[in-house]
Short mmCIF file of C-alpha atoms in Angstrom, two decimals:
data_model
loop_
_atom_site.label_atom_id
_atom_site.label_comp_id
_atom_site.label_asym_id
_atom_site.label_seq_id
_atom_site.Cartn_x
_atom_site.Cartn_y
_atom_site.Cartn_z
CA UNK F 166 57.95 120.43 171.23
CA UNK F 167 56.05 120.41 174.08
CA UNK F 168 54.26 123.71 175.07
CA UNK F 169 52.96 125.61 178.22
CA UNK F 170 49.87 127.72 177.78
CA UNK F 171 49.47 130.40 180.86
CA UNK F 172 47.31 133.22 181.28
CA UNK F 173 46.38 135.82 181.88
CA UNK F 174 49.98 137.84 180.33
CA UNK F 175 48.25 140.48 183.03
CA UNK F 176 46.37 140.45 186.25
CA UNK F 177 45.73 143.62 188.82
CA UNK F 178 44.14 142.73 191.92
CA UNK F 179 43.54 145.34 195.13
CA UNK F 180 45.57 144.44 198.00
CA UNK F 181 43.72 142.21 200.05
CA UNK F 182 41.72 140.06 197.18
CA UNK F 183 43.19 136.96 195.90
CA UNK F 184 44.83 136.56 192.58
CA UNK F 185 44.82 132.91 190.55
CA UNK F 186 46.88 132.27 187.20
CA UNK F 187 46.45 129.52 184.93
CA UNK F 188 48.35 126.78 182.88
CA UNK F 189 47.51 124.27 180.74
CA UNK F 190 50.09 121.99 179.09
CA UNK F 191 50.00 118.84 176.82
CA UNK F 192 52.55 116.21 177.74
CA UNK F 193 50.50 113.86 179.92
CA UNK F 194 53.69 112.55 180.75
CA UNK F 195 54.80 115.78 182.65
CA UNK F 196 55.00 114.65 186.29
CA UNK F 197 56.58 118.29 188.08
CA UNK F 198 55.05 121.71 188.14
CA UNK F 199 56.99 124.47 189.67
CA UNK F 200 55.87 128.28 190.04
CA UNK F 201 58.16 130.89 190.02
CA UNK F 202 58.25 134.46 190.72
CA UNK F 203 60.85 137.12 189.06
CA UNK F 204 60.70 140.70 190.29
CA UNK F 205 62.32 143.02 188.28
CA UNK F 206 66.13 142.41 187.66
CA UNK F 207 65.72 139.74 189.66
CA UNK F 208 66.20 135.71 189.41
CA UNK F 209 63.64 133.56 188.99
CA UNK F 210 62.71 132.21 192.37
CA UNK F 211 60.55 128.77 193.16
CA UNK F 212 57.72 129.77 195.36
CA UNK F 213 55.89 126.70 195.17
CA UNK F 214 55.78 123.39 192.91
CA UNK F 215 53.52 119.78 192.86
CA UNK F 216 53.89 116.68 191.51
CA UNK F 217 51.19 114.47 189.64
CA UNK F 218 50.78 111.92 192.39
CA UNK F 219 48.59 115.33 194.53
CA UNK F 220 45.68 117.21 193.67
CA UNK F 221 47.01 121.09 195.67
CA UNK F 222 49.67 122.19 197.49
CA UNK F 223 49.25 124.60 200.55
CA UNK F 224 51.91 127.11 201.41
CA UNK F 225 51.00 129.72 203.76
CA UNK F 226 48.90 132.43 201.21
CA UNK F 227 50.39 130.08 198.49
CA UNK F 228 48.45 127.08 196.89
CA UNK F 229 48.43 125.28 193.47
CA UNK F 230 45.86 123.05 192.26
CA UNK F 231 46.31 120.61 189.77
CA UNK F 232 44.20 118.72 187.12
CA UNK F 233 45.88 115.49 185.62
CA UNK F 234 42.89 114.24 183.51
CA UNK F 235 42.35 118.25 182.07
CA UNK F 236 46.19 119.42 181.89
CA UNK F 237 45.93 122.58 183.80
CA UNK F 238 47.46 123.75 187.16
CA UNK F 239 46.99 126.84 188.89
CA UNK F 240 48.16 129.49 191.48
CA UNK F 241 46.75 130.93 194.06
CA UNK F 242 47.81 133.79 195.97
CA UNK F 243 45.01 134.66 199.11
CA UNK F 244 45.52 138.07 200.79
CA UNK F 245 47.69 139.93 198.55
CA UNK F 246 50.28 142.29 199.69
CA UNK F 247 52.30 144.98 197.47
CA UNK F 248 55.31 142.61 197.91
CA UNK F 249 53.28 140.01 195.86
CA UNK F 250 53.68 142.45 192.69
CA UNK F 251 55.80 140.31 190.11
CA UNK F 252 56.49 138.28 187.26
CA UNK F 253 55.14 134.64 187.94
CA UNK F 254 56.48 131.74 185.34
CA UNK F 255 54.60 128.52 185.66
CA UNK F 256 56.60 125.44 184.20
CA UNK F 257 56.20 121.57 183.31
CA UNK F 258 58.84 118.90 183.76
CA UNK F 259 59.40 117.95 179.94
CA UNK F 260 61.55 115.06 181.33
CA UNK F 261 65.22 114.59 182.31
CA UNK F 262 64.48 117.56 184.56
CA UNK F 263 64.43 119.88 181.47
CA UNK F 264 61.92 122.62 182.17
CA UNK F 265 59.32 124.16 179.83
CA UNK F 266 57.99 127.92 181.12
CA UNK F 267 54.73 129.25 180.32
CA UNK F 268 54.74 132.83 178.62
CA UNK F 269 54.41 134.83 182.24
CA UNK F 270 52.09 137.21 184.18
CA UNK F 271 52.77 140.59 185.50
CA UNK F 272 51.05 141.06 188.84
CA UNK F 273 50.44 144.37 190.23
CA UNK F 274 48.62 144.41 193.34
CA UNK F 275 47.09 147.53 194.04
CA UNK F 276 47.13 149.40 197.51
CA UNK E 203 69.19 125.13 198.15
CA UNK E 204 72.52 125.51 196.45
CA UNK E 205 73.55 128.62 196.65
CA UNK E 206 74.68 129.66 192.78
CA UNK E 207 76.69 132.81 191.25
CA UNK E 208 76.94 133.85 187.77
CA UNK E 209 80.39 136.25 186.12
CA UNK E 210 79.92 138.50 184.67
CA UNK E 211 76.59 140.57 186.05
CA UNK E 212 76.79 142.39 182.86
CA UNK E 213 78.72 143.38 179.81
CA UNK E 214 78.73 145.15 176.83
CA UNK E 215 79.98 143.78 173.91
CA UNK E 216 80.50 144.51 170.35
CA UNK E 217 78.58 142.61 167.51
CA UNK E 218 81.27 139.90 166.24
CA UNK E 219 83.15 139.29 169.30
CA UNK E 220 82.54 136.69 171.77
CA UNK E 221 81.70 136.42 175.77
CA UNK E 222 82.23 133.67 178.47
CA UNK E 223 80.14 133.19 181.12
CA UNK E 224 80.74 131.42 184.34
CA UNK E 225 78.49 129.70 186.49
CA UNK E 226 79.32 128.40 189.95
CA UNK E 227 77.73 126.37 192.41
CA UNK E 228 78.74 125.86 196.18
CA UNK E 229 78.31 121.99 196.35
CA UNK E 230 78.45 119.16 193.39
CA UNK E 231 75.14 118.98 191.20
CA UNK E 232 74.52 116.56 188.58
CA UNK E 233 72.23 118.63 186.36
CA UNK E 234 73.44 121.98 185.20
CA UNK E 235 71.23 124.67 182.34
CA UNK E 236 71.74 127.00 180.54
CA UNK E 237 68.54 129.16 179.60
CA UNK E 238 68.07 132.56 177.54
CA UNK E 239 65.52 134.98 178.55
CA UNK E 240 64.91 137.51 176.23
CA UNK E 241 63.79 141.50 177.62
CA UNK E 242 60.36 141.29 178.47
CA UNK E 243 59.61 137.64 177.43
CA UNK E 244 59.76 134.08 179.42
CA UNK E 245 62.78 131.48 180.13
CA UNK E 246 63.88 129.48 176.77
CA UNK E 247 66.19 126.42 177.68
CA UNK E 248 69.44 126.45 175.63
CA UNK E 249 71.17 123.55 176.32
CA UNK E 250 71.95 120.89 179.31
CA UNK E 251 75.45 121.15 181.00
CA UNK E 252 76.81 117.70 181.14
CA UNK E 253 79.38 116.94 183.23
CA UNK E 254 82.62 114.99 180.98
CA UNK E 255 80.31 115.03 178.22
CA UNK E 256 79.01 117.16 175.49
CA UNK E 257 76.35 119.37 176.35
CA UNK E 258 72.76 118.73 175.31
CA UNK E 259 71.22 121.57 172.77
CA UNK E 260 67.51 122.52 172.21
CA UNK E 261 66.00 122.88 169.02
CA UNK E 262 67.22 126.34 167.75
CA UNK E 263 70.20 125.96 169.38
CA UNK E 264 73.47 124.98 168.25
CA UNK E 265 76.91 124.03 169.44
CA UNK E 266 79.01 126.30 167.35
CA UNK E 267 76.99 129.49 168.65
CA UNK E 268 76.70 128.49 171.95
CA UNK E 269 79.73 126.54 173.35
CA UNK E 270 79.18 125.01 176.61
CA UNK E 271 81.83 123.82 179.39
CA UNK E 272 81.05 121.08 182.28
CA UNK E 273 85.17 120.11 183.61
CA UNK E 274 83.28 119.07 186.83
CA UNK E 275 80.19 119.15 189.34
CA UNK E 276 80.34 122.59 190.40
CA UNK E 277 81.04 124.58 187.19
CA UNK E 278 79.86 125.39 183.85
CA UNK E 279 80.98 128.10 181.60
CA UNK E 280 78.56 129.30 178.46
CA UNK E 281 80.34 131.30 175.18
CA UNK E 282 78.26 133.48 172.87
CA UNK E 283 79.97 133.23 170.50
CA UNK E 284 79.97 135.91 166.91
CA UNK E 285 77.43 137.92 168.74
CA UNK E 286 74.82 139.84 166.92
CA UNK E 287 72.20 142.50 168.60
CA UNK E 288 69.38 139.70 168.34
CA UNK E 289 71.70 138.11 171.01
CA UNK E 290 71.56 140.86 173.62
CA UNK E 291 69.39 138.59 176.83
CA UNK E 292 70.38 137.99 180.01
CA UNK E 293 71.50 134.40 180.58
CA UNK E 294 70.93 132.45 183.36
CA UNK E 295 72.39 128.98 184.77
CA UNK E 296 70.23 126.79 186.93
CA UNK E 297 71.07 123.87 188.80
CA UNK E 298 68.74 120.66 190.33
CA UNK E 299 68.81 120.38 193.63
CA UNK E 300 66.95 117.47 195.48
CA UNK E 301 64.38 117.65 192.58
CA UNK E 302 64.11 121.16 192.22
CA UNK E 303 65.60 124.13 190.05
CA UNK E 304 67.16 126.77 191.36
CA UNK E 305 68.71 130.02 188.76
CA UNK E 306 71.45 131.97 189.03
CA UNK E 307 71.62 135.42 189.58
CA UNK E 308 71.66 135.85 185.52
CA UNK E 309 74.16 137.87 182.91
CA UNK E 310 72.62 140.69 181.20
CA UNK E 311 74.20 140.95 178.11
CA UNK E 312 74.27 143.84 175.37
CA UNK E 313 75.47 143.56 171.93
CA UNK E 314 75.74 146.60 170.14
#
């Protein structure tokens, strides 16, 4: 099956810096990428997604990148606040909207 | 986005028995999921709700475990059925909504 590579599991970052996570997938037919971010006993919530056809994605401190010809796609988070402390999923579009989650990373931004 | 809700929150069951769970969305959707996500780990997609059909399993997944319900655009139900501890999760539905995914609120479910 088709598989979603993310890392790092963990990432602390002092308020203020920026924090990036990383996927890398292998279906070059995966055309949607959607971040999400679960805080604890939450629901998964879309903060952000892209589709193939652009490079990055600007939402406020938000961004993703993405890289068609290398398979990887990343988050950015600029200026980070304690409120930014969560579980972030990164996924790929395996086709007939069926979505494929990478493993997860537990932000902690530190005040 | 479509605003979804999820019966129960939680429950408790015994190993052996069986539990329902409901999923209900506030306008019609054509794609419905059901995903498992296990303490601590990432989302694992189930099956795919289809409406008037049968639904659509993973690998790993199977019909007789996991019964699934679609009777129209706005509803889904999702049976664990025999449970076991190694089914103890939370489950959550998701629906697409103008080419996006949005989850339910989730049922945490313990099997002891």
């Amino acid at each position: 099956g088709e598989n979603v590579e993310q890392h790092p599991s963990t990432l602390s970052v002092q308020e203020g810096d920026s924090a990036v996570i990383k996927c890398t997938y292998s279906d070059s037919a995966s055309n949607y990428f959607p971040w999400y971010k679960q805080e604890l006993g939450k629901r998964p919530q879309l903060i952000i997604d892209i589709r193939s056809n652009v490079g990055e994605k600007k939402d406020q401190r938000i961004a993703v990148t993405l890289n068609k010809t290398a398979k990887h796609f990343s988050l950015h988070i600029t200026e980070t606040q304690p409120e930014d402390s969560a579980v972030y999923f990164c996924a790929e579009n395996e086709g007939a909207q069926k979505l494929v989650f990478g493993q997860g990373t537990r932000l902690t931004i530190n005040p | 986005s479509a605003v979804i809700s999820q019966k129960p929150s939680r429950d408790i069951c015994q190993r052996g028995t069986s539990l329902t769970i409901q999923c209900q969305v506030d306008s019609q959707v054509t794609m419905m999921f059901w995903y498992r996500q296990q303490p601590g780990q990432s989302l694992t997609l189930i099956a795919t709700a289809n409406q008037g059909s049968e639904a659509t399993y993973e690998s790993g997944f199977v019909i007789d475990k996991f019964p699934i319900s679609r009777p129209n655009l706005t509803f889904s139900t999702l049976t664990v059925s025999n449970m076991s501890p190694e089914d103890s999760s939370i489950y959550l539905c998701s629906v697409e909504d103008i080419n996006e995914q949005y989850f339910g609120p989730g049922t945490r479910l313990t099997v002891t």
